[in-house]
Amino acid sequence: MKIIVLLVIGIILYFIARGYKTEKFENIKLDIKERFDGDLLNHEAGLLVALMAKVAKADGQVCELEAEMLKHTFSDISRHFENQNEIREKLKDIYKKEKESFENTIEITEKLYKITKNHYEKRVGIIEYLLNIAFIDKEFSETELMICEDISNALKIKKEDFENLVNKFKTFYANQKANQALSLEKAYEVLESNVNDDNATLKKNYRTLVKKHHPDIVSGSGAGQDIIDQATKKLQEINEAYELIKKERKI
């Protein structure tokens, strides 16, 4: 499960790589590692994390993917600092504090705007990054929309650009959902089952197919190597199908 989560994180980070990157931070110098001992809410890094906290908690909970993404972001930002361990802990503290209230969202966003006011594309990248957090659990609630829209307005993002970003994410996740549905349909077909079968029936069908296609059993019947190889491939397909359905059913 951990590997799957990390793979998903990797895909998501690649997907947004064209948008917001820590290398674009106004205050971060890439040629040297700076030491920062002041209030990180006066620094672009801290302000971004504060807004991430608002968006991540907008729907009332932080999912596993959000938590993993936040962890990677803290590490990615802090590595640019000489006192990176201290910065990472401060960023975590900012996140914990700022997720508790939405009252200062506009105030924080306005501070970030002052730092980035001459870099419109960067601000678009920031809102794209925040939208990615909002969509990462594959649900985009009205509360998340409201928070992101407020931040976008305070960053002076054009309405058209904001709406285009929202639609891009909606399309991306709609396509992902459609592909998953097709994969599930194929999984049930592989297990010679249907979506209305109960868990016990599904398990019985799975075991029957495993016994039928297990390479050791096929080999014991005197089959040639080609047949054994086909059985091995079929068994892998059966196992993958069963795992996909179990995950979807949460069993």
Tab-separated table of C-alpha atoms in Angstrom:
chain	number	residue	atom	x	y	z
A	1	MET	CA	0.000	0.000	0.000
A	2	LYS	CA	2.855	2.381	0.880
A	3	ILE	CA	4.437	1.804	-2.535
A	4	ILE	CA	1.138	2.570	-4.267
A	5	VAL	CA	0.762	5.815	-2.313
A	6	LEU	CA	4.302	6.899	-3.190
A	7	LEU	CA	3.719	6.088	-6.861
A	8	VAL	CA	0.551	8.172	-6.876
A	9	ILE	CA	2.433	11.026	-5.197
A	10	GLY	CA	5.127	10.773	-7.850
A	11	ILE	CA	2.587	10.942	-10.663
A	12	ILE	CA	0.836	13.903	-9.084
A	13	LEU	CA	4.076	15.793	-8.486
A	14	TYR	CA	5.035	15.179	-12.123
A	15	PHE	CA	1.615	16.371	-13.256
A	16	ILE	CA	2.004	19.700	-11.432
A	17	ALA	CA	5.715	20.123	-12.149
A	18	ARG	CA	4.953	22.654	-14.846
A	19	GLY	CA	3.221	24.805	-12.248
A	20	TYR	CA	4.547	25.711	-8.832
A	21	LYS	CA	8.064	24.659	-7.843
A	22	THR	CA	10.023	25.539	-4.749
A	23	GLU	CA	12.845	26.582	-7.067
A	24	LYS	CA	10.673	29.557	-8.015
A	25	PHE	CA	10.458	30.907	-4.466
A	26	GLU	CA	11.211	34.621	-4.477
A	27	ASN	CA	13.298	34.386	-1.300
A	28	ILE	CA	15.186	31.171	-2.003
A	29	LYS	CA	18.608	31.389	-3.642
A	30	LEU	CA	19.602	28.239	-5.506
A	31	ASP	CA	23.319	28.907	-5.699
A	32	ILE	CA	23.664	28.941	-1.914
A	33	LYS	CA	21.711	27.620	1.042
A	34	GLU	CA	20.382	30.566	2.975
A	35	ARG	CA	19.973	30.658	6.712
A	36	PHE	CA	16.651	32.053	7.839
A	37	ASP	CA	16.020	32.739	11.518
A	38	GLY	CA	13.043	35.090	11.283
A	39	ASP	CA	9.295	34.562	11.234
A	40	LEU	CA	8.519	32.227	8.322
A	41	LEU	CA	5.143	33.935	7.909
A	42	ASN	CA	7.165	36.786	6.457
A	43	HIS	CA	8.766	34.369	4.003
A	44	GLU	CA	7.215	32.941	0.861
A	45	ALA	CA	7.824	29.377	2.041
A	46	GLY	CA	5.925	29.819	5.295
A	47	LEU	CA	3.066	31.669	3.635
A	48	LEU	CA	2.639	28.900	1.071
A	49	VAL	CA	2.524	26.230	3.788
A	50	ALA	CA	-0.026	28.291	5.719
A	51	LEU	CA	-2.302	28.388	2.663
A	52	MET	CA	-1.731	24.690	2.061
A	53	ALA	CA	-3.024	24.097	5.597
A	54	LYS	CA	-6.206	26.077	4.876
A	55	VAL	CA	-6.929	24.155	1.675
A	56	ALA	CA	-5.998	20.727	3.059
A	57	LYS	CA	-8.369	21.124	6.010
A	58	ALA	CA	-11.171	22.842	4.054
A	59	ASP	CA	-13.166	19.613	3.729
A	60	GLY	CA	-12.685	18.797	7.417
A	61	GLN	CA	-10.066	16.095	7.044
A	62	VAL	CA	-6.602	15.403	5.643
A	63	CYS	CA	-6.405	12.227	3.564
A	64	GLU	CA	-3.355	9.966	3.283
A	65	LEU	CA	-2.310	11.385	-0.086
A	66	GLU	CA	-2.544	14.936	1.253
A	67	ALA	CA	-0.425	13.966	4.252
A	68	GLU	CA	2.214	12.384	2.011
A	69	MET	CA	2.260	15.392	-0.279
A	70	LEU	CA	2.638	17.769	2.667
A	71	LYS	CA	5.515	15.699	4.023
A	72	HIS	CA	7.323	15.854	0.679
A	73	THR	CA	6.680	19.591	0.421
A	74	PHE	CA	8.141	20.294	3.876
A	75	SER	CA	11.280	18.354	2.928
A	76	ASP	CA	11.515	19.941	-0.526
A	77	ILE	CA	11.291	23.477	0.843
A	78	SER	CA	13.564	23.010	3.843
A	79	ARG	CA	16.413	21.499	1.820
A	80	HIS	CA	17.103	24.960	0.385
A	81	PHE	CA	18.053	26.259	3.823
A	82	GLU	CA	21.291	25.931	5.737
A	83	ASN	CA	19.275	25.257	8.903
A	84	GLN	CA	16.946	22.863	7.080
A	85	ASN	CA	15.956	20.704	10.071
A	86	GLU	CA	14.900	23.791	12.002
A	87	ILE	CA	13.009	25.176	8.995
A	88	ARG	CA	11.208	21.881	8.449
A	89	GLU	CA	10.004	21.825	12.047
A	90	LYS	CA	8.877	25.453	11.801
A	91	LEU	CA	6.941	24.685	8.617
A	92	LYS	CA	5.238	21.772	10.359
A	93	ASP	CA	4.329	24.067	13.261
A	94	ILE	CA	2.891	26.639	10.849
A	95	TYR	CA	0.809	23.944	9.202
A	96	LYS	CA	-0.555	22.640	12.513
A	97	LYS	CA	-1.479	26.125	13.680
A	98	GLU	CA	-2.921	27.486	10.453
A	99	LYS	CA	-5.173	24.501	9.735
A	100	GLU	CA	-7.185	25.333	12.866
A	101	SER	CA	-8.768	28.517	11.503
A	102	PHE	CA	-9.713	30.153	8.202
A	103	GLU	CA	-10.117	33.664	9.641
A	104	ASN	CA	-6.694	34.943	8.526
A	105	THR	CA	-6.715	33.332	5.064
A	106	ILE	CA	-7.029	36.613	3.189
A	107	GLU	CA	-4.439	38.325	5.393
A	108	ILE	CA	-1.887	35.580	4.678
A	109	THR	CA	-2.705	35.604	0.962
A	110	GLU	CA	-2.255	39.373	0.767
A	111	LYS	CA	1.193	39.044	2.359
A	112	LEU	CA	2.090	36.440	-0.264
A	113	TYR	CA	0.753	38.724	-2.994
A	114	LYS	CA	3.079	41.528	-1.909
A	115	ILE	CA	6.064	39.203	-2.335
A	116	THR	CA	4.920	37.882	-5.730
A	117	LYS	CA	3.054	40.900	-7.150
A	118	ASN	CA	5.483	41.230	-10.061
A	119	HIS	CA	5.269	37.537	-10.970
A	120	TYR	CA	1.789	36.700	-12.244
A	121	GLU	CA	2.749	33.274	-13.627
A	122	LYS	CA	4.165	32.311	-10.256
A	123	ARG	CA	0.890	33.255	-8.572
A	124	VAL	CA	-0.996	31.135	-11.099
A	125	GLY	CA	1.401	28.312	-10.222
A	126	ILE	CA	0.644	28.776	-6.529
A	127	ILE	CA	-3.105	28.481	-7.041
A	128	GLU	CA	-2.560	25.449	-9.289
A	129	TYR	CA	-0.559	23.798	-6.505
A	130	LEU	CA	-3.292	24.565	-3.951
A	131	LEU	CA	-5.986	23.235	-6.271
A	132	ASN	CA	-4.007	20.045	-6.618
A	133	ILE	CA	-4.196	19.596	-2.851
A	134	ALA	CA	-7.944	20.258	-2.935
A	135	PHE	CA	-8.508	17.678	-5.681
A	136	ILE	CA	-6.049	15.034	-4.472
A	137	ASP	CA	-8.729	13.020	-2.663
A	138	LYS	CA	-10.724	13.089	-5.935
A	139	GLU	CA	-13.449	15.207	-4.349
A	140	PHE	CA	-13.767	18.992	-4.716
A	141	SER	CA	-16.229	20.308	-2.163
A	142	GLU	CA	-18.005	23.659	-2.152
A	143	THR	CA	-15.908	24.655	0.875
A	144	GLU	CA	-12.675	23.859	-0.985
A	145	LEU	CA	-13.917	25.841	-3.977
A	146	MET	CA	-14.756	28.810	-1.762
A	147	ILE	CA	-11.345	28.805	-0.017
A	148	CYS	CA	-9.433	28.429	-3.301
A	149	GLU	CA	-11.520	31.122	-4.958
A	150	ASP	CA	-10.892	33.527	-2.068
A	151	ILE	CA	-7.154	32.878	-2.280
A	152	SER	CA	-7.199	33.269	-6.045
A	153	ASN	CA	-8.982	36.624	-5.798
A	154	ALA	CA	-6.577	37.870	-3.133
A	155	LEU	CA	-3.657	36.828	-5.356
A	156	LYS	CA	-5.338	38.821	-8.140
A	157	ILE	CA	-5.625	35.824	-10.452
A	158	LYS	CA	-7.842	36.440	-13.459
A	159	LYS	CA	-11.205	34.716	-13.101
A	160	GLU	CA	-10.764	33.039	-16.473
A	161	ASP	CA	-7.387	31.589	-15.461
A	162	PHE	CA	-8.783	30.277	-12.172
A	163	GLU	CA	-11.772	28.659	-13.869
A	164	ASN	CA	-9.507	27.075	-16.498
A	165	LEU	CA	-7.380	25.519	-13.763
A	166	VAL	CA	-10.432	24.173	-11.932
A	167	ASN	CA	-11.791	22.696	-15.161
A	168	LYS	CA	-8.406	21.144	-15.957
A	169	PHE	CA	-8.381	19.297	-12.633
A	170	LYS	CA	-12.032	18.267	-12.979
A	171	THR	CA	-11.295	16.820	-16.419
A	172	PHE	CA	-8.154	15.059	-15.215
A	173	TYR	CA	-9.906	13.336	-12.318
A	174	ALA	CA	-13.032	12.580	-14.351
A	175	ASN	CA	-10.864	10.775	-16.905
A	176	GLN	CA	-9.042	8.977	-14.111
A	177	LYS	CA	-12.368	7.841	-12.653
A	178	ALA	CA	-13.538	6.636	-16.054
A	179	ASN	CA	-10.334	4.659	-16.559
A	180	GLN	CA	-10.709	3.127	-13.105
A	181	ALA	CA	-14.273	2.098	-13.906
A	182	LEU	CA	-13.079	0.362	-17.059
A	183	SER	CA	-10.327	-1.359	-15.078
A	184	LEU	CA	-12.843	-2.622	-12.512
A	185	GLU	CA	-15.081	-3.932	-15.258
A	186	LYS	CA	-12.115	-5.838	-16.682
A	187	ALA	CA	-11.173	-7.110	-13.195
A	188	TYR	CA	-14.620	-8.647	-12.669
A	189	GLU	CA	-14.371	-10.222	-16.118
A	190	VAL	CA	-10.986	-11.768	-15.250
A	191	LEU	CA	-12.436	-13.241	-12.041
A	192	GLU	CA	-15.446	-14.543	-13.972
A	193	SER	CA	-17.609	-12.571	-11.555
A	194	ASN	CA	-19.905	-9.563	-11.623
A	195	VAL	CA	-20.309	-6.450	-9.519
A	196	ASN	CA	-23.403	-7.866	-7.765
A	197	ASP	CA	-21.546	-10.895	-6.367
A	198	ASP	CA	-21.046	-10.773	-2.620
A	199	ASN	CA	-17.569	-10.965	-1.097
A	200	ALA	CA	-17.850	-14.674	-0.323
A	201	THR	CA	-18.750	-15.505	-3.936
A	202	LEU	CA	-15.946	-13.315	-5.194
A	203	LYS	CA	-13.435	-15.082	-2.941
A	204	LYS	CA	-14.715	-18.495	-4.037
A	205	ASN	CA	-14.343	-17.578	-7.721
A	206	TYR	CA	-10.846	-16.254	-7.063
A	207	ARG	CA	-9.735	-19.478	-5.342
A	208	THR	CA	-11.215	-21.619	-8.120
A	209	LEU	CA	-9.295	-19.695	-10.762
A	210	VAL	CA	-6.052	-19.805	-8.760
A	211	LYS	CA	-6.277	-23.592	-8.518
A	212	LYS	CA	-7.044	-23.823	-12.221
A	213	HIS	CA	-4.153	-21.616	-13.383
A	214	HIS	CA	-1.477	-22.040	-10.731
A	215	PRO	CA	1.816	-22.881	-12.518
A	216	ASP	CA	2.694	-25.643	-10.027
A	217	ILE	CA	-0.609	-27.415	-10.657
A	218	VAL	CA	-0.326	-26.946	-14.424
A	219	SER	CA	3.253	-28.205	-14.329
A	220	GLY	CA	2.206	-31.250	-12.308
A	221	SER	CA	-0.231	-32.226	-15.041
A	222	GLY	CA	2.673	-32.560	-17.473
A	223	ALA	CA	2.143	-29.336	-19.427
A	224	GLY	CA	4.957	-27.883	-21.534
A	225	GLN	CA	6.892	-24.727	-20.660
A	226	ASP	CA	4.798	-22.495	-22.948
A	227	ILE	CA	1.621	-23.546	-21.148
A	228	ILE	CA	3.292	-23.031	-17.761
A	229	ASP	CA	4.386	-19.521	-18.783
A	230	GLN	CA	0.845	-18.692	-19.908
A	231	ALA	CA	-0.505	-19.974	-16.582
A	232	THR	CA	1.986	-17.800	-14.681
A	233	LYS	CA	0.874	-14.727	-16.603
A	234	LYS	CA	-2.790	-15.603	-16.092
A	235	LEU	CA	-2.287	-16.089	-12.352
A	236	GLN	CA	-0.664	-12.656	-12.099
A	237	GLU	CA	-3.645	-11.150	-13.920
A	238	ILE	CA	-6.047	-12.930	-11.545
A	239	ASN	CA	-4.184	-11.695	-8.461
A	240	GLU	CA	-4.081	-8.115	-9.762
A	241	ALA	CA	-7.802	-8.197	-10.548
A	242	TYR	CA	-8.653	-9.544	-7.096
A	243	GLU	CA	-6.511	-6.928	-5.340
A	244	LEU	CA	-8.124	-4.119	-7.352
A	245	ILE	CA	-11.635	-5.257	-6.460
A	246	LYS	CA	-10.726	-5.782	-2.796
A	247	LYS	CA	-9.346	-2.246	-2.665
A	248	GLU	CA	-12.491	-0.843	-4.287
A	249	ARG	CA	-14.720	-2.783	-1.867
A	250	LYS	CA	-12.419	-2.044	1.097
A	251	ILE	CA	-12.113	-5.717	2.055
